[in-house]
Short mmCIF file of C-alpha atoms in Angstrom, two decimals:
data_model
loop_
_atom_site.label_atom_id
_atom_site.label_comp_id
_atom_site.label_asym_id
_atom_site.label_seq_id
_atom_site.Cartn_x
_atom_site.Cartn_y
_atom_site.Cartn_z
CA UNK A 1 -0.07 13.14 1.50
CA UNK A 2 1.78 11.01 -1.10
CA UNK A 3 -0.88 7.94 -1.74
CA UNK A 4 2.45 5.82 -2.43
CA UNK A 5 6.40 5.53 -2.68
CA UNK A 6 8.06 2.91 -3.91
CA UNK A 7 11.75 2.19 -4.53
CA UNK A 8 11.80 1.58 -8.53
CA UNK A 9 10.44 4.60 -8.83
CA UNK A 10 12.59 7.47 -10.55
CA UNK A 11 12.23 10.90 -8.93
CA UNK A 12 10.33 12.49 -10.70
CA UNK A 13 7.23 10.15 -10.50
CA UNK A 14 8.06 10.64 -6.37
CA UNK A 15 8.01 13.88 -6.38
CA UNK A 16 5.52 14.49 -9.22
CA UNK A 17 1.72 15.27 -9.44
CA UNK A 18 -0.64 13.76 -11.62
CA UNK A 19 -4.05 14.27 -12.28
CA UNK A 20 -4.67 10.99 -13.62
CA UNK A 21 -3.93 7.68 -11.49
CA UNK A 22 -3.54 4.19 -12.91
CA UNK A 23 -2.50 0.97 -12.21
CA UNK A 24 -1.66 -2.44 -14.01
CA UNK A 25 0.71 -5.19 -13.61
CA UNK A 26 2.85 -7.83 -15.81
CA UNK A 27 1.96 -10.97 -15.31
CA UNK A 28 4.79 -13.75 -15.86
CA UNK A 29 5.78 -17.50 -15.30
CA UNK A 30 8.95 -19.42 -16.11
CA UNK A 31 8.27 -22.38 -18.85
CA UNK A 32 11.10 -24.57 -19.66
CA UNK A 33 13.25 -22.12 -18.17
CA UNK A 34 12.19 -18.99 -20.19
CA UNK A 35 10.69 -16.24 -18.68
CA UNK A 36 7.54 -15.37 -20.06
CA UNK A 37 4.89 -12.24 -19.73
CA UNK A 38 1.27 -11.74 -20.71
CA UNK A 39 0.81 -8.87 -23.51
CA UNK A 40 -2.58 -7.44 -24.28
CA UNK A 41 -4.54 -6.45 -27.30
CA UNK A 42 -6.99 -3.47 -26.77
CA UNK A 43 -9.17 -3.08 -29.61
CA UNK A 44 -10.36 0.28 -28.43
CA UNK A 45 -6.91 1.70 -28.85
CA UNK A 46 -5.50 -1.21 -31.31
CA UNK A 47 -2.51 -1.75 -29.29
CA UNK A 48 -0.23 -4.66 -27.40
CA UNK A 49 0.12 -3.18 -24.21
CA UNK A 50 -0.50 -4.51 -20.53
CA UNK A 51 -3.74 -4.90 -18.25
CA UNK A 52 -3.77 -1.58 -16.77
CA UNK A 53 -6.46 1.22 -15.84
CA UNK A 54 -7.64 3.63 -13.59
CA UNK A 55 -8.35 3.70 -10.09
CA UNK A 56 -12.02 3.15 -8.89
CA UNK A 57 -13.36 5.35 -5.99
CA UNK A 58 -12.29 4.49 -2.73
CA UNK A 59 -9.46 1.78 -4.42
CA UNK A 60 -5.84 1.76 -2.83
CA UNK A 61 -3.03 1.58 -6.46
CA UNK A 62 -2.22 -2.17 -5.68
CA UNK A 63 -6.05 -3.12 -5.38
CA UNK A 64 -6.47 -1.45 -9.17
CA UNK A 65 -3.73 -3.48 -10.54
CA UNK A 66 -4.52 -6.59 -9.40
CA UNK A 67 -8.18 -5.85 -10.00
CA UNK A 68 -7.46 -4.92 -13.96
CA UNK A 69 -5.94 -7.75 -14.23
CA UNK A 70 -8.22 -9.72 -12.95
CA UNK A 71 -11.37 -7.87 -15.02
CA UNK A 72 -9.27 -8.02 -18.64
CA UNK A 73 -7.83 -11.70 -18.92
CA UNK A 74 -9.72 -13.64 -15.57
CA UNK A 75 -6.29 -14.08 -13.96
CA UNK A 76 -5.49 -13.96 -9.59
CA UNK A 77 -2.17 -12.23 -8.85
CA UNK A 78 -0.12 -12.06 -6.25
CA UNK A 79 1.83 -9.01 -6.43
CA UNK A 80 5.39 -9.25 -6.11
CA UNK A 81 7.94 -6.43 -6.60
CA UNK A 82 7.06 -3.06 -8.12
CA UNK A 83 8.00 -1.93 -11.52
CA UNK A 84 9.01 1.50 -12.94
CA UNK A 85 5.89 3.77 -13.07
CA UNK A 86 5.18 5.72 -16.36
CA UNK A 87 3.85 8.95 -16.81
CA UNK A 88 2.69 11.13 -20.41
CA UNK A 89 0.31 13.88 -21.17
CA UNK A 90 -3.57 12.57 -21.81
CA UNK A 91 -5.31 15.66 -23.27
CA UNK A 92 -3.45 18.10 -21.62
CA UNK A 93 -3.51 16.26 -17.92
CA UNK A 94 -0.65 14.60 -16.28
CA UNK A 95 -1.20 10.63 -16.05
CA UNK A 96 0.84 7.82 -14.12
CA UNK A 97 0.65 4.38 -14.57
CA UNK A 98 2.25 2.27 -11.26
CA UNK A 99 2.99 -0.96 -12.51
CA UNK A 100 4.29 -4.52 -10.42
CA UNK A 101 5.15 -7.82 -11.20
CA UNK A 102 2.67 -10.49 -11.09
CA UNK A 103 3.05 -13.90 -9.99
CA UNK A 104 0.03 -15.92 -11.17
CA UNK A 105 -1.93 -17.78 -8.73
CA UNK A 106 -3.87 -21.09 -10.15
CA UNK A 107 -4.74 -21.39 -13.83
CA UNK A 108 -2.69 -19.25 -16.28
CA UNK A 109 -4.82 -19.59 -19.32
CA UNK A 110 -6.19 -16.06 -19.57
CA UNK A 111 -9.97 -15.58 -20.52
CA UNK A 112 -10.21 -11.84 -21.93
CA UNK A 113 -13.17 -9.49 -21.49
CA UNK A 114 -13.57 -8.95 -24.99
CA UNK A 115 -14.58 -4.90 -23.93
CA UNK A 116 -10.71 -3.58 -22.53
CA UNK A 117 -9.09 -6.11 -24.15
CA UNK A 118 -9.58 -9.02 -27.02
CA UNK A 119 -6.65 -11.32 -27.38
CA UNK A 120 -4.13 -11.84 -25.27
CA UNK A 121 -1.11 -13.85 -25.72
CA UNK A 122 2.18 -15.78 -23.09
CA UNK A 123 4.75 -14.87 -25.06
CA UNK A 124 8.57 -14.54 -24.21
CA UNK A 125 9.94 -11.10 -22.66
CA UNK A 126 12.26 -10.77 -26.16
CA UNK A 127 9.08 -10.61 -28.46
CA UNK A 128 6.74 -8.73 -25.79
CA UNK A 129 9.12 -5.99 -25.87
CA UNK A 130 9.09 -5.79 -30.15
CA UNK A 131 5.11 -5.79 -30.00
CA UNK A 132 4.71 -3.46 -27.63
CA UNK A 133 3.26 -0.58 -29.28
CA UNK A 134 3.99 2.77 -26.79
CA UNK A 135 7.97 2.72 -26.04
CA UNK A 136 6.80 3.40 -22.28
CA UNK A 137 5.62 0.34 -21.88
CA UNK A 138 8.89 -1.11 -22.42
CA UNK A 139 10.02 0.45 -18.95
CA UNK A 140 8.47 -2.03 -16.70
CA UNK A 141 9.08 -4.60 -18.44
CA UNK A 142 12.81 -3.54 -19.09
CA UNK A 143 12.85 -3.93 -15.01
CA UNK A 144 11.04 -6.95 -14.70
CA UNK A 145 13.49 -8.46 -17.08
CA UNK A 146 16.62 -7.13 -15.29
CA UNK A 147 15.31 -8.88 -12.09
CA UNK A 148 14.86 -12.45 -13.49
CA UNK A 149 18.25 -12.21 -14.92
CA UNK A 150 19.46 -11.44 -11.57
CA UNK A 151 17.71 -13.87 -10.08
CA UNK A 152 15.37 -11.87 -8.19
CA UNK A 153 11.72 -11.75 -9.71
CA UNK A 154 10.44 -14.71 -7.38
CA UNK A 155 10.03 -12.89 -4.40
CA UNK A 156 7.93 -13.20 -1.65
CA UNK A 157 6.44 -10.05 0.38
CA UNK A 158 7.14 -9.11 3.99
CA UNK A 159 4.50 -6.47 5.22
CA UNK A 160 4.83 -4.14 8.02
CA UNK A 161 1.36 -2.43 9.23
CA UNK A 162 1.12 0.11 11.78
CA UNK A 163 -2.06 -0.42 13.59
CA UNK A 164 -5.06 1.46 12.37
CA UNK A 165 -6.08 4.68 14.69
CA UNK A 166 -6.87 3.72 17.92
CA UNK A 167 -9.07 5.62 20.82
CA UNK A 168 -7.16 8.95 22.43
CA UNK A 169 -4.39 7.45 24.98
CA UNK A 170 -5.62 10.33 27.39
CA UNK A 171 -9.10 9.24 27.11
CA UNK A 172 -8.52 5.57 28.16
CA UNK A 173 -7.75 4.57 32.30
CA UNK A 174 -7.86 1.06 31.75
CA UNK A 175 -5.62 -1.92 31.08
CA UNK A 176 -2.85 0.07 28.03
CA UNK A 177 -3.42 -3.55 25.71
CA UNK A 178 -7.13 -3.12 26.09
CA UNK A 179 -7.26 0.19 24.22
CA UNK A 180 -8.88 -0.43 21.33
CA UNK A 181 -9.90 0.72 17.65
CA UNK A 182 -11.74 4.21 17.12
CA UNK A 183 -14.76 4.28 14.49
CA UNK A 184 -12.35 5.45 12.16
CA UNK A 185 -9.62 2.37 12.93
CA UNK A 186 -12.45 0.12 12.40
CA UNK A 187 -12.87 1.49 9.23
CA UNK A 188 -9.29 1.72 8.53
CA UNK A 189 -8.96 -2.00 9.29
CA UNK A 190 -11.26 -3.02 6.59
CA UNK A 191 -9.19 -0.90 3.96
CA UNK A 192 -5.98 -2.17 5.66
CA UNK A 193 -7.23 -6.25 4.74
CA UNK A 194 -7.70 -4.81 1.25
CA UNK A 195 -4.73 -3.38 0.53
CA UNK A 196 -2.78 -6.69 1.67
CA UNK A 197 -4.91 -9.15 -0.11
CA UNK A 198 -2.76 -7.90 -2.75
CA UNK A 199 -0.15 -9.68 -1.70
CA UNK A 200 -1.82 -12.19 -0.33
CA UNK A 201 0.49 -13.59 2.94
CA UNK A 202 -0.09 -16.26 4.11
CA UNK A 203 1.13 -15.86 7.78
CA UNK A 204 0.43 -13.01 9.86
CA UNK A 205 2.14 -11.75 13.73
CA UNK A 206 0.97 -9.49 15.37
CA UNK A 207 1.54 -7.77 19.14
CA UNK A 208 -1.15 -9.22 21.18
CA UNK A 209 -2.67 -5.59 22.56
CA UNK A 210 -6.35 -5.38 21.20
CA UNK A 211 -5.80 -2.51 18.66
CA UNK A 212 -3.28 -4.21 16.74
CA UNK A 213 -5.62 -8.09 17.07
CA UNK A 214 -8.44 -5.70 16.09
CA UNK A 215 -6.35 -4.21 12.93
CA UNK A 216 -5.51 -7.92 11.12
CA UNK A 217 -8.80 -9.71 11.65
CA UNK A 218 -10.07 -8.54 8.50
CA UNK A 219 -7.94 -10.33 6.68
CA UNK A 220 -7.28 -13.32 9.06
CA UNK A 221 -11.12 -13.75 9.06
CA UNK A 222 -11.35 -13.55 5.47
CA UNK A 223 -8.60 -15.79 4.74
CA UNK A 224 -9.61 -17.80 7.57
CA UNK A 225 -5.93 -17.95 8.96
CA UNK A 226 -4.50 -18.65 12.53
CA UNK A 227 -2.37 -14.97 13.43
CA UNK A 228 0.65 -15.29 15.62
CA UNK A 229 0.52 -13.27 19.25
CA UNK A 230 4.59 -11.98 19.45
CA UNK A 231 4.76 -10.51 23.19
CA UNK A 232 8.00 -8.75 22.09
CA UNK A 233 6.14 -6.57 19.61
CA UNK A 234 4.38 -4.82 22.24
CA UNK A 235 5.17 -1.22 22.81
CA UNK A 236 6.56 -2.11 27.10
CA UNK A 237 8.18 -5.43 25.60
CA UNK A 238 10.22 -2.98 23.15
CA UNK A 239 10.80 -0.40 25.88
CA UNK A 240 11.60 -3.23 28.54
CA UNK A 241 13.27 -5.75 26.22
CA UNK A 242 14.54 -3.94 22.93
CA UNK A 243 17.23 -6.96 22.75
CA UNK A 244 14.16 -9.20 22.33
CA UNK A 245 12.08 -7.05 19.54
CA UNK A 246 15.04 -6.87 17.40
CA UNK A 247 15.97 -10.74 17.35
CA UNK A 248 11.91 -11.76 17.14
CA UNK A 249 11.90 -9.43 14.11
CA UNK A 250 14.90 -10.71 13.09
CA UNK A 251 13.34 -14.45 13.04
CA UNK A 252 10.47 -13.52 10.96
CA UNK A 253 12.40 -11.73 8.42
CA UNK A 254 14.97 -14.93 7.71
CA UNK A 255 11.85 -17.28 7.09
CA UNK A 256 11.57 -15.16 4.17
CA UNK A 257 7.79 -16.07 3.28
CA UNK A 258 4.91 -13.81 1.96
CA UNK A 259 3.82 -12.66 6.36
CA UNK A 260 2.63 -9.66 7.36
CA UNK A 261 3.34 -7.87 11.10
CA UNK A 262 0.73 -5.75 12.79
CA UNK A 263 2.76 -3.17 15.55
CA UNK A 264 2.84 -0.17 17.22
CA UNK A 265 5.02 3.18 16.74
CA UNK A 266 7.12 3.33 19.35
CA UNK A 267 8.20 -0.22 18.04
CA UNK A 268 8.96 1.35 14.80
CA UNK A 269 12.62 2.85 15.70
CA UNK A 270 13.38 -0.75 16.51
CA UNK A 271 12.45 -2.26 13.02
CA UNK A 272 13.68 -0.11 10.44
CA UNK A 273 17.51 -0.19 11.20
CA UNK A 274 17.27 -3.95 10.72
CA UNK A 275 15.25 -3.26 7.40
CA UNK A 276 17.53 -0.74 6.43
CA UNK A 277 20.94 -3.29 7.02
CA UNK A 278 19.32 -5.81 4.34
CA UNK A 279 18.63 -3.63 1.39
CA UNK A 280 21.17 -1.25 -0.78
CA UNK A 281 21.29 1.87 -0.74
CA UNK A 282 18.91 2.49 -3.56
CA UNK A 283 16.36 0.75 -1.60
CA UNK A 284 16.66 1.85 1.64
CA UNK A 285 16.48 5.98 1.26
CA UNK A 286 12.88 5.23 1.18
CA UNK A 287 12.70 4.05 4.81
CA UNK A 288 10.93 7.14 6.75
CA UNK A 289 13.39 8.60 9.10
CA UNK A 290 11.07 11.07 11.32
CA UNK A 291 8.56 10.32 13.77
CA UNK A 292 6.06 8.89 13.29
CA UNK A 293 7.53 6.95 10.50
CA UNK A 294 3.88 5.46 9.77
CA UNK A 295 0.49 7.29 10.08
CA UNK A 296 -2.17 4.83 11.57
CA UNK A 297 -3.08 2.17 9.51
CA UNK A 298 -0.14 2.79 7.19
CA UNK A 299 1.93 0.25 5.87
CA UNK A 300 5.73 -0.97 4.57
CA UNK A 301 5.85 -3.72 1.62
CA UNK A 302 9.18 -5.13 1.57
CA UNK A 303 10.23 -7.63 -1.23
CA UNK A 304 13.19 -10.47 -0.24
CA UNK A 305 14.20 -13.07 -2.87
CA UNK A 306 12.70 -16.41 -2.37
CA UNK A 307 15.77 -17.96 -0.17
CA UNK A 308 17.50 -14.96 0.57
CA UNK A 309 17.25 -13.93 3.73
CA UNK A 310 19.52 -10.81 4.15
CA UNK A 311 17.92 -9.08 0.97
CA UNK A 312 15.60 -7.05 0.46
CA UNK A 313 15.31 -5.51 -3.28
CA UNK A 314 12.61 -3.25 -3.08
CA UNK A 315 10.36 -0.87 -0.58
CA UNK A 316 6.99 0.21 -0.91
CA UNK A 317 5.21 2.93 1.63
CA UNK A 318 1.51 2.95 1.84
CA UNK A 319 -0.36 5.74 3.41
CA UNK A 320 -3.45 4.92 5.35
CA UNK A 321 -6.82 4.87 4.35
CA UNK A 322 -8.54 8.14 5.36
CA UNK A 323 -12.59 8.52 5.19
#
């Protein structure tokens, strides 16, 4: 199973395989009206390049770029859309780097490691791209570029979680919204609160039936936030009341704020049409098209411009966690 898709992607990172994962991100701000990106100096390679590396055991690709970032220059990311991935030969093994914007959180002065990296320096996109010293580093930022000129770097994330695996249907006679989390969903659940720290939402819906409550309160607990109960997100209210799903998803997706939504599968069918009607073509193909659309505990990160509401400019699939 692919550990990740994601719509900047070209095809033959996709449908590649690489022996060697990493992950790293760009971090930018707007001063004055210029965009500008952090570039690092790694003194064990001597090169400008960006906070990258690779994936610990057990990490999700999102978790390793926001934690190299956070390990080389001391700065908290949000993650915001995803840039074009590289991928080169490393002593004979095939290596990919995934790469995403980063909107910095709090303080931007960064406070380097002094190990992975010792200097590193806000400078404007123009002069980033001349010090750059491997031309494939100039791909992500060629795309992070592109999207601030078109207006649509400042994003905010809208995530779309499948609960996490849940106890056999045929082994449970009571109440349907009682059935809750297997071992392994529990488990799943604490990966799942991971993987969207990365994006760090703010607001989070969720159906109201147990093993969906059960799969976000990881991350509500953590971030010690309120989640919203949607009664339409249920899998009767959806067979019942389609009409209903549709315009409550809808709703959420024109508030156009970093939100996650915990559901079920049989609610899935529902969502992705409307998805799919806000984002081009390019975007879109991603969207899965066969049941079950999402394993258990899998995810979709969707990226709409900050006051936007009918676009969507980029799709990333997550597979679940799997022990």
């Amino acid at each position: 199973m692919l550990l990740i898709q994601r719509s900047s992607d070209p095809e033959e990172i996709l449908l590649g395989e690489f022996d060697i994962i990493a992950a790293g991100a760009i971090p930018w701000r707007i001063v004055d009206g210029e965009l500008r990106v952090l570039v690092i100096h790694r003194p064990r390679y001597d090169d400008w390049s960006w906070p990258k590396g690779k994936l610990d055991d057990g990490e999700s690709i999102p978790e390793c770029a926001k934690r190299e970032v956070r390990e080389e220059v001391g700065l908290q990311l949000r993650l915001g859309i995803p840039l074009e991935a590289t991928a080169y030969t490393v002593n004979n093994k095939a290596k990919v780097v995934y790469y995403w914007a980063g909107q910095v959180l709090g303080d931007t002065a960064p406070k380097v490691d002094g190990d992975e990296c010792d200097e590193a320096r806000w400078v404007g996109a123009k002069q980033a791209k001349s010090m750059l010293t491997n031309p494939t580093d100039a791909l992500p930022l060629d795309d992070l570029i592109d999207a601030h000129l078109a207006g649509l770097l400042d994003t905010r994330s809208f995530i779309l979680v499948r609960h996490a695996k849940a106890k056999p249907r045929a082994n449970w006679t009571r109440e349907e919204g009682q059935r809750p989390l297997a071992a392994t969903g529990r488990r799943q659940a604490l990966a799942v609160a991971r993987l969207i720290d990365c994006w760090q939402p703010d607001h989070v819906a969720s159906s109201p039936w147990l093993r969906c409550v059960q799969t976000i309160t990881p991350y509500v607990t953590e971030r010690n936030l309120k989640p919203k109960m949607v009664s339409s997100m249920t899998e009767h209210a959806a067979q019942r009341k389609p009409e209903k799903t549709v315009k409550a998803l809808n709703k959420l997706l024109d508030k156009v704020r970093c939100q996650v939504l915990c559901t079920h599968r049989p609610v899935l069918p529902l969502i992705l049409p409307l998805i799919s009607a806000r984002a081009p073509q390019a975007v879109r193909k991603l969207l899965p098209t066969v049941d079950p659309f999402l394993e258990p505990g899998g995810m979709i990160v969707l990226q709409q411009p900050a006051g936007e509401h009918e676009r969507i400019v980029s799709i990333e699939i997550h597979a679940p966690y799997n022990d």
